[in-house]
PDB file of C-alpha atoms in Angstrom:
ATOM      1  CA  MET S   1     127.721  60.407 138.026  1.00  0.00           C
ATOM      2  CA  THR S   2     128.716  60.214 141.668  1.00  0.00           C
ATOM      3  CA  LEU S   3     127.135  57.859 144.164  1.00  0.00           C
ATOM      4  CA  ARG S   4     125.757  60.818 146.152  1.00  0.00           C
ATOM      5  CA  ARG S   5     124.000  62.195 143.041  1.00  0.00           C
ATOM      6  CA  ARG S   6     122.555  58.742 142.174  1.00  0.00           C
ATOM      7  CA  ILE S   7     121.142  58.352 145.690  1.00  0.00           C
ATOM      8  CA  ALA S   8     119.602  61.846 145.541  1.00  0.00           C
ATOM      9  CA  MET S   9     117.991  61.112 142.159  1.00  0.00           C
ATOM     10  CA  SER S  10     116.659  57.760 143.384  1.00  0.00           C
ATOM     11  CA  ALA S  11     115.125  59.404 146.445  1.00  0.00           C
ATOM     12  CA  SER S  12     113.431  62.007 144.206  1.00  0.00           C
ATOM     13  CA  VAL S  13     111.961  59.315 141.957  1.00  0.00           C
ATOM     14  CA  VAL S  14     110.686  57.319 144.956  1.00  0.00           C
ATOM     15  CA  ALA S  15     109.102  60.450 146.447  1.00  0.00           C
ATOM     16  CA  LEU S  16     107.411  61.270 143.134  1.00  0.00           C
ATOM     17  CA  ILE S  17     106.030  57.746 142.760  1.00  0.00           C
ATOM     18  CA  GLY S  18     104.851  57.730 146.381  1.00  0.00           C
ATOM     19  CA  SER S  19     103.005  61.035 145.980  1.00  0.00           C
ATOM     20  CA  THR S  20     101.288  59.785 142.815  1.00  0.00           C
ATOM     21  CA  VAL S  21     100.088  56.618 144.547  1.00  0.00           C
ATOM     22  CA  ALA S  22      98.814  58.600 147.542  1.00  0.00           C
ATOM     23  CA  ILE S  23      96.790  60.967 145.335  1.00  0.00           C
ATOM     24  CA  ALA S  24      95.227  58.368 143.024  1.00  0.00           C
ATOM     25  CA  PRO S  25      92.683  56.780 145.434  1.00  0.00           C
ATOM     26  CA  THR S  26      91.272  60.166 146.468  1.00  0.00           C
ATOM     27  CA  ALA S  27      90.877  61.294 142.868  1.00  0.00           C
ATOM     28  CA  ALA S  28      89.179  58.035 141.896  1.00  0.00           C
ATOM     29  CA  ALA S  29      86.529  58.393 144.598  1.00  0.00           C
ATOM     30  CA  HIS S  30      85.001  61.415 142.860  1.00  0.00           C
ATOM     31  CA  SER S  31      86.120  60.809 139.317  1.00  0.00           C
ATOM     32  CA  SER S  32      84.036  61.514 136.242  1.00  0.00           C
ATOM     33  CA  ALA S  33      86.292  59.441 133.990  1.00  0.00           C
ATOM     34  CA  PRO S  34      84.900  56.285 132.429  1.00  0.00           C
ATOM     35  CA  ALA S  35      85.210  53.225 134.625  1.00  0.00           C
ATOM     36  CA  MET S  36      86.167  49.814 133.332  1.00  0.00           C
ATOM     37  CA  THR S  37      83.002  47.799 133.030  1.00  0.00           C
ATOM     38  CA  ALA S  38      81.854  44.401 131.853  1.00  0.00           C
ATOM     39  CA  SER S  39      78.384  45.628 130.889  1.00  0.00           C
ATOM     40  CA  TRP S  40      76.160  48.672 131.110  1.00  0.00           C
ATOM     41  CA  ASN S  41      72.549  48.675 132.336  1.00  0.00           C
ATOM     42  CA  GLN S  42      69.977  50.898 130.669  1.00  0.00           C
ATOM     43  CA  THR S  43      67.688  53.310 132.526  1.00  0.00           C
ATOM     44  CA  THR S  44      65.560  56.311 131.642  1.00  0.00           C
ATOM     45  CA  SER S  45      66.162  59.848 132.869  1.00  0.00           C
ATOM     46  CA  LEU S  46      63.402  61.637 134.742  1.00  0.00           C
ATOM     47  CA  GLY S  47      65.311  64.868 134.163  1.00  0.00           C
ATOM     48  CA  GLY S  48      68.233  66.191 136.158  1.00  0.00           C
ATOM     49  CA  PRO S  49      71.939  66.978 135.972  1.00  0.00           C
ATOM     50  CA  ILE S  50      74.814  64.569 135.571  1.00  0.00           C
ATOM     51  CA  ARG S  51      77.499  65.711 138.004  1.00  0.00           C
ATOM     52  CA  LYS S  52      81.269  65.334 138.359  1.00  0.00           C
ATOM     53  CA  CYS S  53      80.926  63.471 141.664  1.00  0.00           C
ATOM     54  CA  TYR S  54      78.166  61.870 143.716  1.00  0.00           C
ATOM     55  CA  ALA S  55      76.958  64.892 145.699  1.00  0.00           C
ATOM     56  CA  ALA S  56      74.497  67.690 144.922  1.00  0.00           C
ATOM     57  CA  SER S  57      77.264  70.231 145.604  1.00  0.00           C
ATOM     58  CA  CYS S  58      79.394  68.929 142.704  1.00  0.00           C
ATOM     59  CA  ASP S  59      79.495  70.765 139.379  1.00  0.00           C
ATOM     60  CA  ALA S  60      77.009  69.676 136.720  1.00  0.00           C
ATOM     61  CA  VAL S  61      78.483  68.171 133.548  1.00  0.00           C
ATOM     62  CA  VAL S  62      75.281  68.205 131.482  1.00  0.00           C
ATOM     63  CA  GLN S  63      71.504  68.411 132.001  1.00  0.00           C
ATOM     64  CA  THR S  64      69.318  65.441 131.049  1.00  0.00           C
ATOM     65  CA  TYR S  65      65.646  65.599 130.172  1.00  0.00           C
ATOM     66  CA  SER S  66      62.762  63.266 130.973  1.00  0.00           C
ATOM     67  CA  GLY S  67      62.563  60.226 128.708  1.00  0.00           C
ATOM     68  CA  GLU S  68      66.214  60.171 127.596  1.00  0.00           C
ATOM     69  CA  TRP S  69      68.167  56.890 127.799  1.00  0.00           C
ATOM     70  CA  LEU S  70      71.171  56.588 130.085  1.00  0.00           C
ATOM     71  CA  ASP S  71      73.478  53.656 130.732  1.00  0.00           C
ATOM     72  CA  TRP S  72      74.680  53.011 134.277  1.00  0.00           C
ATOM     73  CA  ASP S  73      77.585  50.908 135.428  1.00  0.00           C
ATOM     74  CA  HIS S  74      77.567  51.032 139.237  1.00  0.00           C
ATOM     75  CA  TYR S  75      76.290  53.160 142.090  1.00  0.00           C
ATOM     76  CA  ALA S  76      77.623  54.749 145.251  1.00  0.00           C
ATOM     77  CA  THR S  77      76.048  56.080 148.420  1.00  0.00           C
ATOM     78  CA  ASN S  78      77.346  59.436 149.597  1.00  0.00           C
ATOM     79  CA  GLY S  79      77.774  60.699 153.163  1.00  0.00           C
ATOM     80  CA  SER S  80      74.153  61.887 153.233  1.00  0.00           C
ATOM     81  CA  GLY S  81      72.908  58.367 152.456  1.00  0.00           C
ATOM     82  CA  ASN S  82      71.835  59.185 148.875  1.00  0.00           C
ATOM     83  CA  ARG S  83      72.354  56.681 146.059  1.00  0.00           C
ATOM     84  CA  TRP S  84      74.027  57.996 142.897  1.00  0.00           C
ATOM     85  CA  TYR S  85      74.517  56.105 139.642  1.00  0.00           C
ATOM     86  CA  TYR S  86      77.666  56.352 137.523  1.00  0.00           C
ATOM     87  CA  VAL S  87      76.270  56.897 134.022  1.00  0.00           C
ATOM     88  CA  ARG S  88      77.224  57.158 130.374  1.00  0.00           C
ATOM     89  CA  TYR S  89      75.073  59.619 128.423  1.00  0.00           C
ATOM     90  CA  SER S  90      75.254  60.026 124.630  1.00  0.00           C
ATOM     91  CA  PHE S  91      73.509  62.954 122.979  1.00  0.00           C
ATOM     92  CA  GLY S  92      73.661  65.384 120.082  1.00  0.00           C
ATOM     93  CA  SER S  93      72.652  65.433 116.459  1.00  0.00           C
ATOM     94  CA  GLY S  94      75.283  65.354 113.746  1.00  0.00           C
ATOM     95  CA  ILE S  95      78.345  64.825 115.929  1.00  0.00           C
ATOM     96  CA  PRO S  96      77.316  62.752 118.957  1.00  0.00           C
ATOM     97  CA  HIS S  97      78.793  63.504 122.374  1.00  0.00           C
ATOM     98  CA  THR S  98      79.242  61.060 125.233  1.00  0.00           C
ATOM     99  CA  VAL S  99      79.754  62.152 128.832  1.00  0.00           C
ATOM    100  CA  TYR S 100      80.330  60.178 132.002  1.00  0.00           C
ATOM    101  CA  GLY S 101      79.343  61.244 135.490  1.00  0.00           C
ATOM    102  CA  TRP S 102      77.017  60.767 138.445  1.00  0.00           C
ATOM    103  CA  ILE S 103      73.241  61.202 138.586  1.00  0.00           C
ATOM    104  CA  TYR S 104      71.021  61.080 141.677  1.00  0.00           C
ATOM    105  CA  CYS S 105      68.815  57.966 141.804  1.00  0.00           C
ATOM    106  CA  GLY S 106      65.673  60.089 142.094  1.00  0.00           C
ATOM    107  CA  ASN S 107      66.384  61.423 138.603  1.00  0.00           C
ATOM    108  CA  VAL S 108      66.310  57.998 136.872  1.00  0.00           C
ATOM    109  CA  THR S 109      63.972  55.005 136.693  1.00  0.00           C
ATOM    110  CA  ALA S 110      66.603  52.655 138.189  1.00  0.00           C
ATOM    111  CA  PRO S 111      65.917  51.705 141.853  1.00  0.00           C
ATOM    112  CA  CYS S 112      66.597  54.359 144.469  1.00  0.00           C
TER     113      CYS S 112
END
């Protein structure tokens, strides 16, 4: 392999790594993936959707109903000044399902 080809390949790899690093923080800000946590706090749903990000305009992942248990890890305040909790919600009979996402503080018994 010539020196010119090695330099071109190295530049491509550096550009690829740089673009991945630049994208990651933006994706994490509105992520619905599970976050690393030391402990979860329990709260009760008052009914409402769990969303993909912490804004009412984000797609709903699943609907919760009043009285169901949710676990929350942390919260965020969006640009409108609304508090949203990052939650873990397990449901289903037979084969249980667990989803992660954001729920508006007015839809849970945790402080708003």
